[in-house]
Amino acid sequence: MDNNPVNEPLPDTASVEDNEQNLEMPSHTDESLPAIPNSAPATPKAENKTPKITVVLCPVGGAPIMRQRKWEVDSTQTIGFIASFIRKKLTLQKSDSLFFYVNQSFAPSLDQTVQNLFDCFGSDGKLILAYCRLPAWG
Amino acid sequence: MAEDREILREIWEGRLPICFTLATEEVSTPIAPDPFYLMVPRLTYFPLVTDKVRRHFVRCVVPEKHDNEMWLEFERHPLKWHYPIGLLYDLFVTNSELPWQITVHFDKYPDNKLLKCPSKDVVESHLMHSLKEADALKHKNHIMALMQERDHKQLWLGLLHDRFDQFWSANRKLMEHSAEDGFRYIPFRLYVPQLTSKPFVQYLVKPVENEKKLVVEDLLQRANLNFESKGPFQVVIHGIDIPLETPLQWISEHLSYPDNFLHLCIRYSPT
């Protein structure tokens, strides 16, 4: 139950999601990434062997919906990368705020990796991230 | 238990002497400003203790940069403000040199490496969400959710004003657990820049399994990293070399940072 971050959209989308094809999130967005750690580039282009993690992006609190909810994301990518990806998809302005939550409780740091979050808070083989334009859970 | 409480206080009182110097290329006055020395708590965050550093140096940079956000660097590593100071020292200073020599910048904020920190509110929010994440691991987030706003403020103000009693009066609630099982999972982050490109690794480890108390060595084994490949190593937190047989529940209760995470650094002896 604790791994079920979003109440409202899940019941009616569960069936949709089953049929939904997972799209691969491109490794780079055009804009510069807000918070990539001081490590090596996350995705070496030459070898495309970085394991992928299924990330489900759930709008909450009236956040704009994206047609595609399930994405395959490189496990080494960060929350900051996903943030810039969503900003681009939803054409948010730089001044628009965007919040992420895991487990209906905490906002992960922008430099946290998808792999770490999946290892600690993933369920059913995927990581569910709630996103919203206003703070939802304190 | 009384002596263990002493450990909490000892850890709280850990300090680092730091010598701040303005980056030479940013000095705009005929004479470079003196270095600024400060003794800072290991457990806190730089933005909470560097107001004076900013005031000391800002008058020596060109006026257009007076409102820029200050950032810090050590040997070309931009220092992440959202890491506790003691962690940054354990991570980057391998020769234990003191005072710690840090360069101050007002120009060219490395946006791609550092998060922005326009105010102390951002630090408060970071601390609160780290506490919630730790509590999600330890108690399914039940304790932070049940705590009152007043308790959350105690945690923040205790750290901000360096008041041990104020912080721990609230923090002890977050350290409660059933006697036999301990926490659900141990909140920790393991920093191994020598072996992985990730800034840190984090995974699920229980303090007790099959009625056996797990220790630091068990935690390392589950990282799937070949620690020995780079020679003998130490596990360091608060500058302390931790014995590998230290029980995880004990270390989590006594050596966690204020965000309730154990920030464990792997350190190899210099070759």
Short mmCIF file of N, CA and C in Angstrom, two decimals, chain A residues 9-125:
data_model
loop_
_atom_site.label_atom_id
_atom_site.label_comp_id
_atom_site.label_asym_id
_atom_site.label_seq_id
_atom_site.Cartn_x
_atom_site.Cartn_y
_atom_site.Cartn_z
N PRO A 9 -5.73 8.62 -10.04
CA PRO A 9 -5.77 8.15 -11.42
C PRO A 9 -5.63 6.64 -11.57
N LEU A 10 -5.18 5.93 -10.55
CA LEU A 10 -4.81 4.54 -10.77
C LEU A 10 -5.96 3.63 -11.17
N PRO A 11 -7.12 3.66 -10.49
CA PRO A 11 -8.13 2.66 -10.79
C PRO A 11 -8.52 2.61 -12.27
N ASP A 12 -8.79 3.77 -12.86
CA ASP A 12 -9.29 3.74 -14.22
C ASP A 12 -8.17 3.65 -15.24
N THR A 13 -6.94 3.81 -14.82
CA THR A 13 -5.87 3.76 -15.81
C THR A 13 -5.15 2.43 -15.81
N ALA A 14 -5.41 1.61 -14.80
CA ALA A 14 -4.68 0.35 -14.71
C ALA A 14 -4.83 -0.45 -15.99
N SER A 15 -6.06 -0.53 -16.48
CA SER A 15 -6.28 -1.33 -17.68
C SER A 15 -5.64 -0.67 -18.89
N VAL A 16 -5.76 0.65 -18.93
CA VAL A 16 -5.16 1.37 -20.05
C VAL A 16 -3.66 1.10 -20.08
N GLU A 17 -3.08 1.16 -18.88
CA GLU A 17 -1.63 1.01 -18.82
C GLU A 17 -1.16 -0.35 -19.33
N ASP A 18 -1.99 -1.36 -19.09
CA ASP A 18 -1.58 -2.68 -19.52
C ASP A 18 -1.40 -2.75 -21.03
N ASN A 19 -2.25 -2.00 -21.73
CA ASN A 19 -2.16 -2.02 -23.19
C ASN A 19 -1.17 -1.00 -23.71
N GLU A 20 -0.79 -0.11 -22.80
CA GLU A 20 0.01 1.01 -23.24
C GLU A 20 1.43 0.54 -23.54
N GLN A 21 1.91 1.01 -24.64
CA GLN A 21 3.26 0.63 -25.01
C GLN A 21 4.25 1.53 -24.27
N ASN A 22 5.33 0.92 -23.80
CA ASN A 22 6.34 1.73 -23.14
C ASN A 22 7.20 2.44 -24.17
N LEU A 23 7.31 3.73 -24.03
CA LEU A 23 8.18 4.46 -24.93
C LEU A 23 9.49 4.74 -24.24
N GLU A 24 10.50 4.80 -25.04
CA GLU A 24 11.81 5.07 -24.46
C GLU A 24 12.00 6.57 -24.34
N MET A 25 12.42 6.99 -23.16
CA MET A 25 12.65 8.42 -22.98
C MET A 25 13.99 8.74 -23.62
N PRO A 26 14.04 9.74 -24.49
CA PRO A 26 15.33 10.05 -25.12
C PRO A 26 16.37 10.38 -24.06
N SER A 27 17.60 10.04 -24.34
CA SER A 27 18.64 10.23 -23.33
C SER A 27 18.99 11.69 -23.12
N HIS A 28 18.65 12.52 -24.08
CA HIS A 28 19.00 13.93 -23.92
C HIS A 28 17.83 14.81 -24.27
N THR A 29 17.63 15.83 -23.48
CA THR A 29 16.67 16.84 -23.89
C THR A 29 17.47 18.00 -24.45
N ASP A 30 16.80 18.85 -25.20
CA ASP A 30 17.53 19.94 -25.84
C ASP A 30 18.11 20.92 -24.84
N GLU A 31 17.29 21.23 -23.86
CA GLU A 31 17.78 22.20 -22.88
C GLU A 31 18.82 21.53 -21.98
N SER A 32 19.59 22.35 -21.32
CA SER A 32 20.61 21.77 -20.45
C SER A 32 19.93 21.19 -19.23
N LEU A 33 20.51 20.16 -18.69
CA LEU A 33 19.89 19.47 -17.56
C LEU A 33 20.15 20.26 -16.29
N PRO A 34 19.15 20.37 -15.46
CA PRO A 34 19.30 21.23 -14.29
C PRO A 34 20.24 20.68 -13.23
N ALA A 35 20.30 19.39 -13.08
CA ALA A 35 21.06 18.92 -11.93
C ALA A 35 21.65 17.55 -12.17
N ILE A 36 22.57 17.48 -13.03
CA ILE A 36 23.25 16.20 -13.26
C ILE A 36 24.48 16.18 -12.36
N PRO A 37 24.67 15.09 -11.65
CA PRO A 37 25.78 15.04 -10.71
C PRO A 37 27.12 15.13 -11.42
N ASN A 38 28.16 15.33 -10.61
CA ASN A 38 29.47 15.59 -11.18
C ASN A 38 30.12 14.32 -11.75
N SER A 39 29.30 13.34 -12.07
CA SER A 39 29.86 12.09 -12.56
C SER A 39 30.03 12.15 -14.07
N ALA A 40 30.48 11.06 -14.62
CA ALA A 40 30.64 10.96 -16.06
C ALA A 40 29.27 11.08 -16.73
N PRO A 41 29.25 11.35 -18.04
CA PRO A 41 27.97 11.42 -18.74
C PRO A 41 27.16 10.17 -18.47
N ALA A 42 25.87 10.35 -18.23
CA ALA A 42 25.06 9.23 -17.77
C ALA A 42 24.88 8.17 -18.85
N THR A 43 24.77 8.59 -20.09
CA THR A 43 24.54 7.59 -21.12
C THR A 43 25.60 7.66 -22.19
N PRO A 44 26.55 6.77 -22.13
CA PRO A 44 27.51 6.71 -23.23
C PRO A 44 26.77 6.28 -24.48
N LYS A 45 26.85 7.11 -25.51
CA LYS A 45 26.02 6.88 -26.70
C LYS A 45 26.45 5.63 -27.45
N ALA A 46 27.75 5.37 -27.40
CA ALA A 46 28.28 4.29 -28.22
C ALA A 46 27.61 2.95 -27.88
N GLU A 47 27.68 2.58 -26.63
CA GLU A 47 27.06 1.31 -26.27
C GLU A 47 25.74 1.59 -25.57
N ASN A 48 24.72 1.01 -26.12
CA ASN A 48 23.39 1.31 -25.60
C ASN A 48 22.99 0.22 -24.61
N LYS A 49 23.81 0.06 -23.57
CA LYS A 49 23.59 -1.07 -22.69
C LYS A 49 23.07 -0.67 -21.31
N THR A 50 22.90 0.63 -21.09
CA THR A 50 22.41 1.05 -19.79
C THR A 50 21.05 0.43 -19.52
N PRO A 51 20.90 -0.25 -18.39
CA PRO A 51 19.59 -0.85 -18.11
C PRO A 51 18.51 0.22 -18.01
N LYS A 52 17.31 -0.16 -18.42
CA LYS A 52 16.19 0.78 -18.38
C LYS A 52 15.29 0.48 -17.19
N ILE A 53 14.64 1.50 -16.72
CA ILE A 53 13.67 1.33 -15.65
C ILE A 53 12.35 1.94 -16.11
N THR A 54 11.26 1.23 -15.84
CA THR A 54 9.96 1.75 -16.22
C THR A 54 9.51 2.78 -15.19
N VAL A 55 9.29 3.98 -15.66
CA VAL A 55 8.84 5.06 -14.78
C VAL A 55 7.43 5.46 -15.22
N VAL A 56 6.52 5.49 -14.27
CA VAL A 56 5.15 5.92 -14.56
C VAL A 56 4.98 7.32 -13.99
N LEU A 57 4.62 8.26 -14.85
CA LEU A 57 4.47 9.65 -14.42
C LEU A 57 2.99 9.95 -14.20
N CYS A 58 2.62 10.24 -12.98
CA CYS A 58 1.21 10.47 -12.65
C CYS A 58 0.98 11.92 -12.28
N PRO A 59 0.11 12.60 -13.02
CA PRO A 59 -0.21 13.97 -12.62
C PRO A 59 -1.09 13.95 -11.37
N VAL A 60 -0.85 14.85 -10.46
CA VAL A 60 -1.74 15.01 -9.30
C VAL A 60 -2.02 16.49 -9.11
N GLY A 61 -3.05 16.76 -8.33
CA GLY A 61 -3.38 18.15 -8.01
C GLY A 61 -3.63 19.00 -9.23
N GLY A 62 -4.27 18.40 -10.24
CA GLY A 62 -4.63 19.20 -11.41
C GLY A 62 -3.48 19.49 -12.34
N ALA A 63 -2.39 18.76 -12.22
CA ALA A 63 -1.27 18.98 -13.14
C ALA A 63 -1.67 18.53 -14.54
N PRO A 64 -1.11 19.17 -15.57
CA PRO A 64 -1.45 18.79 -16.94
C PRO A 64 -1.09 17.32 -17.19
N ILE A 65 -1.91 16.66 -17.98
CA ILE A 65 -1.72 15.24 -18.25
C ILE A 65 -0.87 15.08 -19.50
N MET A 66 -0.03 14.05 -19.49
CA MET A 66 0.72 13.73 -20.70
C MET A 66 0.09 12.49 -21.32
N ARG A 67 0.03 12.45 -22.64
CA ARG A 67 -0.63 11.32 -23.28
C ARG A 67 0.07 10.02 -22.90
N GLN A 68 1.38 10.09 -22.87
CA GLN A 68 2.16 8.90 -22.54
C GLN A 68 2.55 8.96 -21.06
N ARG A 69 2.20 7.92 -20.31
CA ARG A 69 2.52 7.93 -18.88
C ARG A 69 3.70 7.05 -18.53
N LYS A 70 3.86 5.98 -19.29
CA LYS A 70 4.92 5.02 -18.97
C LYS A 70 6.13 5.27 -19.84
N TRP A 71 7.29 5.36 -19.21
CA TRP A 71 8.50 5.64 -19.98
C TRP A 71 9.61 4.71 -19.54
N GLU A 72 10.43 4.36 -20.52
CA GLU A 72 11.63 3.60 -20.21
C GLU A 72 12.77 4.59 -20.03
N VAL A 73 13.34 4.62 -18.86
CA VAL A 73 14.36 5.63 -18.57
C VAL A 73 15.66 4.93 -18.20
N ASP A 74 16.77 5.47 -18.69
CA ASP A 74 18.07 4.93 -18.30
C ASP A 74 18.19 4.95 -16.78
N SER A 75 18.66 3.85 -16.22
CA SER A 75 18.68 3.74 -14.76
C SER A 75 19.63 4.75 -14.12
N THR A 76 20.58 5.27 -14.92
CA THR A 76 21.53 6.22 -14.35
C THR A 76 21.01 7.66 -14.41
N GLN A 77 19.86 7.86 -15.07
CA GLN A 77 19.35 9.23 -15.16
C GLN A 77 18.84 9.72 -13.81
N THR A 78 18.68 11.03 -13.74
CA THR A 78 18.29 11.62 -12.46
C THR A 78 16.88 12.18 -12.53
N ILE A 79 16.36 12.52 -11.37
CA ILE A 79 15.06 13.18 -11.30
C ILE A 79 15.12 14.52 -12.03
N GLY A 80 16.27 15.18 -11.96
CA GLY A 80 16.44 16.45 -12.67
C GLY A 80 16.24 16.28 -14.17
N PHE A 81 16.72 15.15 -14.69
CA PHE A 81 16.55 14.86 -16.11
C PHE A 81 15.06 14.68 -16.43
N ILE A 82 14.36 13.92 -15.61
CA ILE A 82 12.93 13.71 -15.84
C ILE A 82 12.19 15.04 -15.74
N ALA A 83 12.62 15.88 -14.82
CA ALA A 83 11.99 17.19 -14.65
C ALA A 83 12.12 17.99 -15.94
N SER A 84 13.31 18.02 -16.52
CA SER A 84 13.46 18.82 -17.73
C SER A 84 12.70 18.19 -18.89
N PHE A 85 12.60 16.86 -18.86
CA PHE A 85 11.82 16.17 -19.89
C PHE A 85 10.34 16.57 -19.82
N ILE A 86 9.79 16.53 -18.61
CA ILE A 86 8.37 16.91 -18.45
C ILE A 86 8.16 18.38 -18.80
N ARG A 87 9.09 19.20 -18.36
CA ARG A 87 8.97 20.63 -18.67
C ARG A 87 8.86 20.86 -20.17
N LYS A 88 9.65 20.10 -20.90
CA LYS A 88 9.65 20.24 -22.34
C LYS A 88 8.33 19.74 -22.92
N LYS A 89 7.91 18.56 -22.45
CA LYS A 89 6.66 17.96 -22.94
C LYS A 89 5.47 18.86 -22.68
N LEU A 90 5.44 19.45 -21.52
CA LEU A 90 4.29 20.28 -21.13
C LEU A 90 4.52 21.74 -21.47
N THR A 91 5.63 22.02 -22.13
CA THR A 91 6.04 23.39 -22.45
C THR A 91 5.85 24.35 -21.27
N LEU A 92 6.46 23.98 -20.17
CA LEU A 92 6.43 24.86 -19.00
C LEU A 92 7.49 25.95 -19.15
N GLN A 93 7.19 27.08 -18.58
CA GLN A 93 8.16 28.17 -18.56
C GLN A 93 9.20 27.90 -17.48
N LYS A 94 10.31 28.57 -17.59
CA LYS A 94 11.36 28.39 -16.60
C LYS A 94 10.88 28.80 -15.21
N SER A 95 9.98 29.79 -15.19
CA SER A 95 9.50 30.29 -13.90
C SER A 95 8.41 29.40 -13.30
N ASP A 96 7.85 28.49 -14.12
CA ASP A 96 6.80 27.59 -13.60
C ASP A 96 7.43 26.57 -12.67
N SER A 97 6.78 26.32 -11.56
CA SER A 97 7.35 25.32 -10.65
C SER A 97 6.82 23.94 -11.00
N LEU A 98 7.59 22.95 -10.62
CA LEU A 98 7.23 21.55 -10.89
C LEU A 98 7.73 20.73 -9.70
N PHE A 99 6.85 19.91 -9.15
CA PHE A 99 7.23 19.12 -7.98
C PHE A 99 7.07 17.63 -8.26
N PHE A 100 7.91 16.86 -7.64
CA PHE A 100 7.82 15.40 -7.77
C PHE A 100 7.64 14.77 -6.41
N TYR A 101 6.86 13.71 -6.37
CA TYR A 101 6.72 13.00 -5.09
C TYR A 101 6.80 11.50 -5.30
N VAL A 102 7.37 10.86 -4.31
CA VAL A 102 7.43 9.40 -4.27
C VAL A 102 6.63 8.97 -3.06
N ASN A 103 5.84 7.90 -3.21
CA ASN A 103 5.13 7.35 -2.05
C ASN A 103 4.14 8.31 -1.41
N GLN A 104 3.64 9.25 -2.12
CA GLN A 104 2.75 10.27 -1.53
C GLN A 104 3.37 10.96 -0.34
N SER A 105 4.68 11.02 -0.28
CA SER A 105 5.23 11.62 0.92
C SER A 105 6.36 12.58 0.65
N PHE A 106 7.44 12.10 0.05
CA PHE A 106 8.61 12.98 -0.02
C PHE A 106 8.97 13.35 -1.45
N ALA A 107 9.63 14.50 -1.57
CA ALA A 107 10.13 14.95 -2.86
C ALA A 107 11.59 14.55 -2.96
N PRO A 108 11.94 13.71 -3.93
CA PRO A 108 13.34 13.31 -4.05
C PRO A 108 14.19 14.48 -4.53
N SER A 109 15.45 14.46 -4.18
CA SER A 109 16.37 15.49 -4.63
C SER A 109 16.57 15.37 -6.14
N LEU A 110 16.79 16.51 -6.82
CA LEU A 110 16.89 16.48 -8.28
C LEU A 110 18.09 15.68 -8.77
N ASP A 111 19.09 15.48 -7.92
CA ASP A 111 20.24 14.72 -8.38
C ASP A 111 20.16 13.24 -7.97
N GLN A 112 19.04 12.83 -7.42
CA GLN A 112 18.85 11.41 -7.08
C GLN A 112 18.66 10.61 -8.38
N THR A 113 19.23 9.41 -8.42
CA THR A 113 19.09 8.62 -9.65
C THR A 113 17.82 7.77 -9.63
N VAL A 114 17.34 7.48 -10.83
CA VAL A 114 16.16 6.65 -11.00
C VAL A 114 16.41 5.26 -10.40
N GLN A 115 17.63 4.77 -10.59
CA GLN A 115 17.97 3.44 -10.07
C GLN A 115 17.81 3.37 -8.54
N ASN A 116 18.38 4.35 -7.84
CA ASN A 116 18.27 4.34 -6.37
C ASN A 116 16.83 4.38 -5.91
N LEU A 117 16.04 5.23 -6.55
CA LEU A 117 14.63 5.36 -6.14
C LEU A 117 13.87 4.07 -6.44
N PHE A 118 14.17 3.48 -7.60
CA PHE A 118 13.50 2.23 -7.96
C PHE A 118 13.88 1.12 -6.96
N ASP A 119 15.16 1.05 -6.62
CA ASP A 119 15.61 0.01 -5.69
C ASP A 119 14.93 0.15 -4.33
N CYS A 120 14.66 1.37 -3.91
CA CYS A 120 14.09 1.57 -2.57
C CYS A 120 12.56 1.69 -2.59
N PHE A 121 12.01 2.24 -3.65
CA PHE A 121 10.58 2.57 -3.61
C PHE A 121 9.81 2.05 -4.82
N GLY A 122 10.46 1.26 -5.67
CA GLY A 122 9.76 0.71 -6.82
C GLY A 122 8.78 -0.37 -6.39
N SER A 123 7.77 -0.60 -7.22
CA SER A 123 6.87 -1.72 -6.94
C SER A 123 6.37 -2.26 -8.27
N ASP A 124 6.13 -3.56 -8.34
CA ASP A 124 5.66 -4.20 -9.57
C ASP A 124 6.55 -3.88 -10.75
N GLY A 125 7.83 -3.79 -10.51
CA GLY A 125 8.76 -3.56 -11.61
C GLY A 125 8.74 -2.17 -12.18
#
